[in-house]
Coordinates of C-alpha atoms and ligand atoms in Angstrom, one line a residue:
M1 CA 20.6 16.4 8.7
S2 CA 22.9 16.5 11.8
D3 CA 26.5 15.8 11.0
K4 CA 27.2 14.1 14.3
N5 CA 25.1 11.1 13.2
K6 CA 26.9 8.4 11.4
G7 CA 26.2 4.9 10.1
L8 CA 23.1 3.3 11.7
S9 CA 21.9 6.3 13.6
K10 CA 22.2 8.4 10.5
A11 CA 20.3 5.8 8.5
Q12 CA 17.5 5.8 11.2
E13 CA 17.4 9.6 11.1
I14 CA 16.9 9.6 7.3
Y15 CA 14.4 6.7 7.5
L16 CA 12.3 8.8 9.9
N17 CA 12.4 11.9 7.7
R18 CA 13.2 10.6 4.1
S19 CA 12.4 13.8 2.2
Q20 CA 14.6 16.1 4.2
R21 CA 17.8 15.6 2.2
A22 CA 15.9 15.7 -1.1
R23 CA 14.4 19.1 -0.1
E24 CA 17.8 20.4 0.9
L25 CA 19.2 19.4 -2.5
K26 CA 16.3 20.9 -4.3
A27 CA 16.9 24.2 -2.4
A28 CA 20.5 24.0 -3.5
G29 CA 19.3 23.9 -7.2
K30 CA 19.2 20.1 -7.9
K31 CA 16.3 18.5 -9.7
I32 CA 14.7 15.5 -7.9
I33 CA 13.0 12.7 -9.9
G34 CA 10.7 10.3 -8.2
Y35 CA 10.4 6.6 -9.1
P36 CA 8.0 4.0 -7.6
C37 CA 9.9 0.8 -8.6
V38 CA 13.5 -0.5 -8.5
Y39 CA 13.3 -1.4 -12.2
V40 CA 13.8 2.2 -13.2
P41 CA 17.5 2.5 -14.4
L42 CA 18.7 5.1 -11.8
E43 CA 22.1 5.4 -13.6
M44 CA 20.4 7.4 -16.3
L45 CA 19.2 9.9 -13.8
T46 CA 22.5 10.1 -11.9
A47 CA 24.5 10.6 -15.1
L48 CA 22.4 13.7 -15.9
D49 CA 23.0 15.0 -12.3
L50 CA 19.3 14.3 -11.4
V51 CA 18.6 13.0 -7.9
P52 CA 16.6 9.8 -7.8
Y53 CA 14.1 9.5 -5.0
Q54 CA 12.0 6.4 -4.5
T55 CA 8.3 7.3 -3.8
C56 CA 7.4 4.8 -1.1
G57 CA 4.1 4.2 0.8
D58 CA 3.5 4.7 4.5
I59 CA 1.5 2.0 6.4
K60 CA 0.7 4.6 9.0
E61 CA -1.1 6.8 6.4
P62 CA -4.7 5.8 5.9
V63 CA -5.5 5.9 2.2
T64 CA -8.2 8.5 1.4
E65 CA -7.3 10.7 -1.5
A66 CA -6.3 7.7 -3.7
D67 CA -9.9 6.5 -3.4
R68 CA -10.7 9.2 -5.9
A69 CA -8.6 7.5 -8.6
L70 CA -8.0 3.8 -7.8
P71 CA -10.3 0.9 -6.8
H72 CA -10.1 -0.7 -3.4
S73 CA -9.3 -4.2 -4.7
F74 CA -5.9 -2.9 -6.0
C75 CA -2.3 -3.1 -5.0
P76 CA -2.3 -1.5 -1.5
I77 CA 1.2 -0.2 -2.0
M78 CA 0.4 1.6 -5.2
R79 CA -2.7 3.0 -3.6
N80 CA -0.7 4.2 -0.7
C81 CA 2.1 5.7 -2.8
L82 CA -0.4 7.6 -4.9
D83 CA -2.3 8.8 -1.8
C84 CA 0.9 10.2 -0.4
A85 CA 1.5 12.1 -3.7
L86 CA -2.0 13.4 -3.8
K87 CA -1.6 14.7 -0.3
G88 CA 1.4 16.7 -1.4
K89 CA 4.0 14.6 0.4
N90 CA 6.2 14.6 -2.7
D91 CA 5.7 18.2 -3.7
F92 CA 9.4 18.7 -3.9
L93 CA 9.7 16.4 -6.9
D94 CA 10.5 17.9 -10.4
G95 CA 9.3 14.8 -12.1
M96 CA 8.5 11.1 -12.1
A97 CA 10.1 8.1 -13.9
T98 CA 7.6 5.2 -13.9
I99 CA 7.8 1.7 -15.4
H100 CA 5.5 -1.1 -16.5
S101 CA 6.8 -3.5 -13.9
S102 CA 3.3 -4.7 -13.1
D103 CA -0.2 -3.8 -14.2
P104 CA -1.0 -1.8 -11.0
Q105 CA 2.3 0.1 -11.5
E106 CA 1.1 0.9 -15.1
K107 CA -2.4 1.9 -14.1
T108 CA -1.1 4.0 -11.2
A109 CA 1.4 5.8 -13.4
R110 CA -1.3 6.9 -15.8
V111 CA -3.4 8.2 -13.0
W112 CA -0.4 9.8 -11.2
E113 CA 0.5 11.7 -14.4
S114 CA -3.1 13.0 -14.9
Y115 CA -3.6 14.0 -11.3
T116 CA -0.3 15.9 -10.9
N117 CA 1.6 18.4 -13.0
Y118 CA 5.3 17.7 -12.6
P119 CA 7.5 19.4 -15.2
Y120 CA 8.7 15.9 -16.2
F121 CA 6.9 12.6 -16.4
H122 CA 8.0 9.4 -18.3
F123 CA 6.6 5.9 -18.5
I124 CA 9.0 3.1 -19.6
D125 CA 7.2 0.0 -21.0
M126 CA 8.9 -3.2 -19.9
P127 CA 8.6 -6.8 -21.3
I128 CA 7.8 -9.6 -18.8
T129 CA 10.1 -12.2 -20.4
V130 CA 13.9 -12.4 -20.8
R131 CA 13.8 -13.5 -24.4
P132 CA 16.4 -11.9 -26.8
E133 CA 13.7 -9.9 -28.6
A134 CA 12.4 -8.7 -25.3
L135 CA 15.8 -7.4 -24.4
E136 CA 16.0 -5.5 -27.8
Y137 CA 12.6 -4.0 -27.1
F138 CA 13.5 -2.9 -23.6
K139 CA 16.7 -1.3 -24.9
S140 CA 14.6 0.7 -27.3
Q141 CA 12.4 1.8 -24.4
L142 CA 15.5 3.0 -22.5
N143 CA 16.5 4.9 -25.6
D144 CA 13.2 6.8 -25.5
F145 CA 13.8 7.4 -21.8
R146 CA 17.2 8.9 -22.7
K147 CA 15.5 11.2 -25.2
T148 CA 13.0 12.7 -22.8
L149 CA 15.6 13.1 -20.1
E150 CA 17.9 14.9 -22.5
A151 CA 15.0 17.2 -23.5
F152 CA 14.1 17.9 -19.9
T153 CA 17.7 18.6 -18.7
E154 CA 18.8 20.1 -22.0
K155 CA 22.0 18.0 -21.7
K156 CA 23.4 15.1 -23.6
L157 CA 23.5 11.7 -21.8
S158 CA 27.2 11.1 -22.5
T159 CA 28.8 7.6 -22.4
D160 CA 31.4 8.8 -20.0
K161 CA 28.9 10.2 -17.5
L162 CA 26.8 7.0 -17.9
E163 CA 29.7 4.7 -17.3
A164 CA 30.7 6.8 -14.2
A165 CA 27.1 6.5 -12.9
I166 CA 27.1 2.7 -13.6
K167 CA 30.4 2.5 -11.6
S168 CA 28.9 4.3 -8.6
H169 CA 25.6 2.3 -8.6
N170 CA 27.5 -1.0 -9.0
Q171 CA 29.6 0.1 -6.0
Q172 CA 26.4 0.6 -4.0
R173 CA 25.2 -2.9 -5.0
A174 CA 28.5 -4.4 -3.8
L175 CA 28.3 -2.5 -0.5
V176 CA 24.7 -3.7 0.2
R177 CA 25.8 -7.3 -0.5
E178 CA 28.7 -6.7 1.9
L179 CA 26.2 -5.4 4.5
Y180 CA 24.2 -8.6 4.1
E181 CA 27.4 -10.7 4.7
L182 CA 27.1 -9.4 8.2
T183 CA 23.9 -11.3 8.8
K184 CA 25.6 -14.6 8.2
P185 CA 27.1 -15.0 11.7
S186 CA 24.8 -16.3 14.5
P187 CA 23.6 -14.0 16.0
P188 CA 23.7 -11.7 13.0
L189 CA 25.7 -8.5 13.5
I190 CA 22.9 -6.4 12.1
S191 CA 19.1 -6.9 12.2
G192 CA 16.6 -7.0 9.4
T193 CA 15.0 -3.9 10.8
E194 CA 18.3 -1.9 10.7
I195 CA 18.8 -3.0 7.1
V196 CA 15.3 -1.8 6.2
Q197 CA 16.3 1.6 7.6
V198 CA 19.6 1.6 5.6
V199 CA 18.0 0.6 2.3
K200 CA 15.1 3.0 2.6
A201 CA 17.6 5.8 3.4
L202 CA 19.7 4.8 0.3
T203 CA 16.6 5.3 -2.0
S204 CA 16.3 8.9 -0.9
L205 CA 19.9 9.9 -1.4
P206 CA 22.2 10.6 -4.3
V207 CA 24.3 7.4 -5.0
V208 CA 27.6 8.8 -3.7
E209 CA 26.0 9.9 -0.4
G210 CA 24.4 6.5 -0.1
N211 CA 27.8 4.8 -0.6
D212 CA 29.3 6.9 2.1
L213 CA 26.5 6.0 4.4
L214 CA 27.0 2.3 3.6
T215 CA 30.7 2.4 4.2
E216 CA 30.2 4.1 7.6
T217 CA 27.5 1.6 8.5
I218 CA 29.6 -1.5 7.5
S219 CA 32.6 -0.4 9.6
E220 CA 30.4 0.5 12.6
V221 CA 28.6 -2.9 12.5
K222 CA 31.8 -4.8 12.1
N223 CA 33.1 -3.3 15.4
R224 CA 29.9 -3.1 17.3
T225 CA 29.3 -4.8 20.7
D226 CA 25.5 -4.1 20.9
G227 CA 24.4 -6.3 18.0
P228 CA 21.1 -8.3 17.8
E229 CA 20.4 -11.2 20.1
K230 CA 20.2 -14.7 18.8
K231 CA 16.6 -15.7 18.3
S232 CA 14.7 -19.0 17.7
A233 CA 14.9 -19.0 13.9
R234 CA 16.9 -17.6 11.0
L235 CA 14.3 -16.4 8.5
L236 CA 14.3 -15.5 4.8
I237 CA 11.3 -13.3 3.8
W238 CA 10.3 -13.4 0.2
S239 CA 8.0 -10.6 -0.8
S240 CA 7.3 -7.7 -3.1
T241 CA 8.1 -4.7 -0.9
L242 CA 9.0 -5.1 2.7
D243 CA 10.3 -1.6 3.5
D244 CA 8.7 -0.8 6.8
T245 CA 10.3 -1.4 10.2
D246 CA 7.0 -2.0 12.0
I247 CA 6.3 -4.9 9.7
M248 CA 9.9 -6.2 10.1
Q249 CA 9.6 -5.9 13.8
V250 CA 6.7 -8.3 13.8
F251 CA 9.1 -11.0 12.4
E252 CA 12.1 -10.0 14.5
A253 CA 10.2 -10.1 17.9
K254 CA 11.1 -13.8 18.0
A255 CA 13.3 -14.5 15.0
N256 CA 16.4 -13.1 13.2
V257 CA 15.5 -12.0 9.6
V258 CA 18.9 -12.7 7.9
M259 CA 17.6 -12.2 4.3
N260 CA 14.9 -9.8 3.1
E261 CA 14.3 -10.9 -0.5
S262 CA 12.2 -7.9 -1.4
C263 CA 12.5 -4.4 -2.7
G264 CA 13.1 -3.1 0.8
G265 CA 16.0 -5.6 1.1
I266 CA 18.5 -7.2 -1.3
R267 CA 16.4 -7.4 -4.5
A268 CA 17.8 -4.3 -6.3
Y269 CA 21.4 -4.9 -5.2
R270 CA 22.0 -8.4 -6.6
G271 CA 24.7 -8.6 -9.4
G272 CA 25.9 -5.6 -11.3
V273 CA 25.6 -3.8 -14.6
K274 CA 28.1 -5.0 -17.2
F275 CA 30.1 -2.4 -19.1
T276 CA 29.1 -2.6 -22.8
A277 CA 30.0 -0.6 -25.9
D278 CA 26.6 0.9 -25.7
P279 CA 25.9 1.4 -22.0
L280 CA 22.1 1.1 -22.6
E281 CA 22.7 -2.5 -23.6
G282 CA 24.3 -3.3 -20.2
L283 CA 21.5 -1.5 -18.4
A284 CA 18.7 -3.2 -20.3
D285 CA 20.4 -6.6 -19.7
Y286 CA 20.9 -6.0 -15.9
Y287 CA 17.4 -4.6 -15.2
L288 CA 15.6 -7.2 -17.2
N289 CA 17.6 -10.3 -16.2
E290 CA 19.2 -9.7 -12.8
I291 CA 16.4 -8.2 -10.7
T292 CA 14.5 -11.2 -9.2
C293 CA 11.0 -9.8 -9.0
A294 CA 8.1 -12.2 -9.6
R295 CA 6.8 -10.0 -12.5
T296 CA 9.4 -11.5 -14.8
F297 CA 8.7 -14.9 -16.4
R298 CA 11.8 -17.1 -16.8
Q299 CA 11.6 -20.2 -18.8
A300 CA 14.0 -23.1 -18.1
T301 CA 14.7 -23.4 -21.8
L302 CA 13.6 -20.9 -24.5
G303 CA 10.9 -22.3 -26.7
E304 CA 10.4 -25.4 -24.6
T305 CA 7.3 -27.4 -25.5
R306 CA 7.3 -30.0 -22.7
K307 CA 7.3 -28.8 -19.1
D308 CA 10.0 -30.2 -16.7
Y309 CA 8.6 -28.9 -13.3
A310 CA 11.8 -29.4 -11.4
R311 CA 14.0 -27.6 -14.0
D312 CA 11.3 -24.9 -14.2
L313 CA 11.4 -24.3 -10.4
Q314 CA 15.2 -24.2 -10.6
S315 CA 15.1 -21.5 -13.3
R316 CA 12.7 -19.3 -11.3
F317 CA 13.9 -19.8 -7.8
G318 CA 17.4 -21.4 -8.1
Y319 CA 19.1 -18.2 -6.8
L320 CA 17.5 -18.9 -3.3
K321 CA 19.3 -22.3 -2.9
G322 CA 22.8 -20.7 -2.3
I323 CA 21.3 -18.1 0.0
I324 CA 19.5 -20.7 2.2
K325 CA 22.7 -22.7 2.6
E326 CA 25.1 -19.8 3.1
W327 CA 22.9 -17.8 5.6
K328 CA 21.9 -21.1 7.4
I329 CA 18.2 -20.2 6.9
N330 CA 15.8 -22.6 8.7
G331 CA 12.5 -21.0 7.9
A332 CA 11.0 -19.0 4.9
V333 CA 8.0 -16.7 4.9
M334 CA 6.2 -15.9 1.6
L335 CA 4.7 -12.6 2.4
L336 CA 2.0 -11.5 0.0
V337 CA 0.6 -8.0 -0.2
R338 CA -3.1 -8.4 -1.0
Y339 CA -4.1 -8.3 -4.7
C340 CA -0.5 -8.6 -5.9
D341 CA -1.0 -11.1 -8.7
P342 CA 2.6 -11.6 -9.9
F343 CA 3.7 -12.7 -6.5
A344 CA 0.5 -14.6 -5.7
F345 CA 1.0 -16.7 -8.9
E346 CA 4.5 -17.7 -7.8
M347 CA 3.6 -18.8 -4.2
P348 CA 2.5 -22.5 -4.8
S349 CA 5.6 -23.2 -6.9
L350 CA 7.9 -21.5 -4.5
K351 CA 6.3 -23.5 -1.7
D352 CA 7.2 -26.7 -3.7
Y353 CA 10.7 -25.4 -4.2
F354 CA 11.2 -24.8 -0.5
N355 CA 9.8 -28.3 0.2
S356 CA 12.3 -29.7 -2.3
L357 CA 15.1 -28.1 -0.2
G358 CA 13.6 -29.2 3.1
V359 CA 13.0 -25.7 4.3
P360 CA 9.9 -25.1 6.3
S361 CA 7.8 -22.3 4.8
T362 CA 4.6 -20.5 5.3
Y363 CA 2.5 -18.1 3.2
I364 CA 1.0 -15.0 4.8
E365 CA -1.2 -12.3 3.2
Y366 CA -1.6 -8.8 4.5
D367 CA -2.7 -5.4 3.3
Y368 CA 0.1 -2.9 4.0
T369 CA -1.7 -1.1 6.9
T370 CA -1.0 -0.8 10.6
G371 CA -4.3 -2.7 11.1
A372 CA -2.6 -5.8 9.5
L373 CA 0.2 -6.0 12.1
A374 CA -1.7 -7.8 14.9
P375 CA -3.0 -10.7 12.7
L376 CA 0.4 -10.8 11.0
R377 CA 2.0 -11.3 14.4
T378 CA -0.4 -14.2 15.2
R379 CA 0.5 -16.0 12.0
V380 CA 4.3 -15.4 12.4
E381 CA 4.3 -16.7 16.0
A382 CA 2.3 -19.7 15.0
F383 CA 4.8 -20.5 12.2
L384 CA 7.8 -20.0 14.5
E385 CA 6.3 -22.5 17.0
T386 CA 6.3 -25.1 14.3
I387 CA 10.0 -24.7 13.4
S388 CA 11.6 -23.9 16.8
Ligands
SF4_1 S1 8.0 -5.9 -6.2 FE1 8.6 -5.9 -8.3 S2 7.1 -4.5 -9.3 FE2 7.0 -4.2 -7.1 S3 8.4 -2.4 -6.7 FE3 9.5 -4.3 -6.4 S4 10.5 -4.7 -8.4 FE4 8.8 -3.2 -8.7

């Protein structure tokens, strides 16, 4: 990694060669643990001096090897992630921490474990509701995770180390939110594409290095004179995983994407872990309640017997109202990765919610390949014509 690069150019360099730093750290004796989903509590890895590395897909990589293990009509992102693993692209990993955040994630984790032989592999089961008993169960799952990590590292997961890790990861969340404040001006001071590069760089670095990168980037962006141009619309994109600059570029050809509500954007950085007597309590609460992925079912009122649709929409999507107002968003795109049921189920209600706020929105489906970019461009341009 060249030292002369700082901020945005460093983020781009890492984005283009994500595994380089992890390989350097491995050569220096660190253990690298892969994770496919942002629901995995990274603080528990950091506290044991393990380096978390998000195993992402690559839309430029045609899926071949994964055909041996996963059906075609299956989450294209999980197929792609597994394909990259089976092609040895993650051969520097010492293990994987996986989680039941969706059924494709669960199925893929089982296949991934049986097709690879990492020294460490753990699967965390995760409830889909936020009920008190679900929180208790999730906490017990994190306790099992702690046990296997301690056995693998032959170290105790001490409360001090865990609280220090929570502090660093909360700092990272605050810095990413600060970065997103810089998309509020018109034109925004940083583009959606640049933020995709920064966030994807963060998920390949130890948290402290990521925080340094963010601090550099924020100060650079605040003082830059070569920021993005003002475009015809200020978009919010709501999706599962939008972590590729070629996809973001399709939107930013004619619009400013000021909020990427996906795992390649703000999703994993909203809120912060509370400090609790037993740190696993705070971790379970944060990861189950605060991360706004469609896989989690939120009832307006626990145990309700009669549906109140408006209150139901508010409990599921209410967090978007403030964003739309503060970021002056005038268009929303619900971007669905084909075969992603949790997000597909939410789309009709989310459309109603955007309508209730008077925000024009459109629903677009694609399959996480380069072949999808041209039709995606046609759909995006057609939508922008209707709102400009
Ligand atoms: S969209 Fe949801 S399930 Fe998929 S990686 Fe993100 S948090 Fe995990």
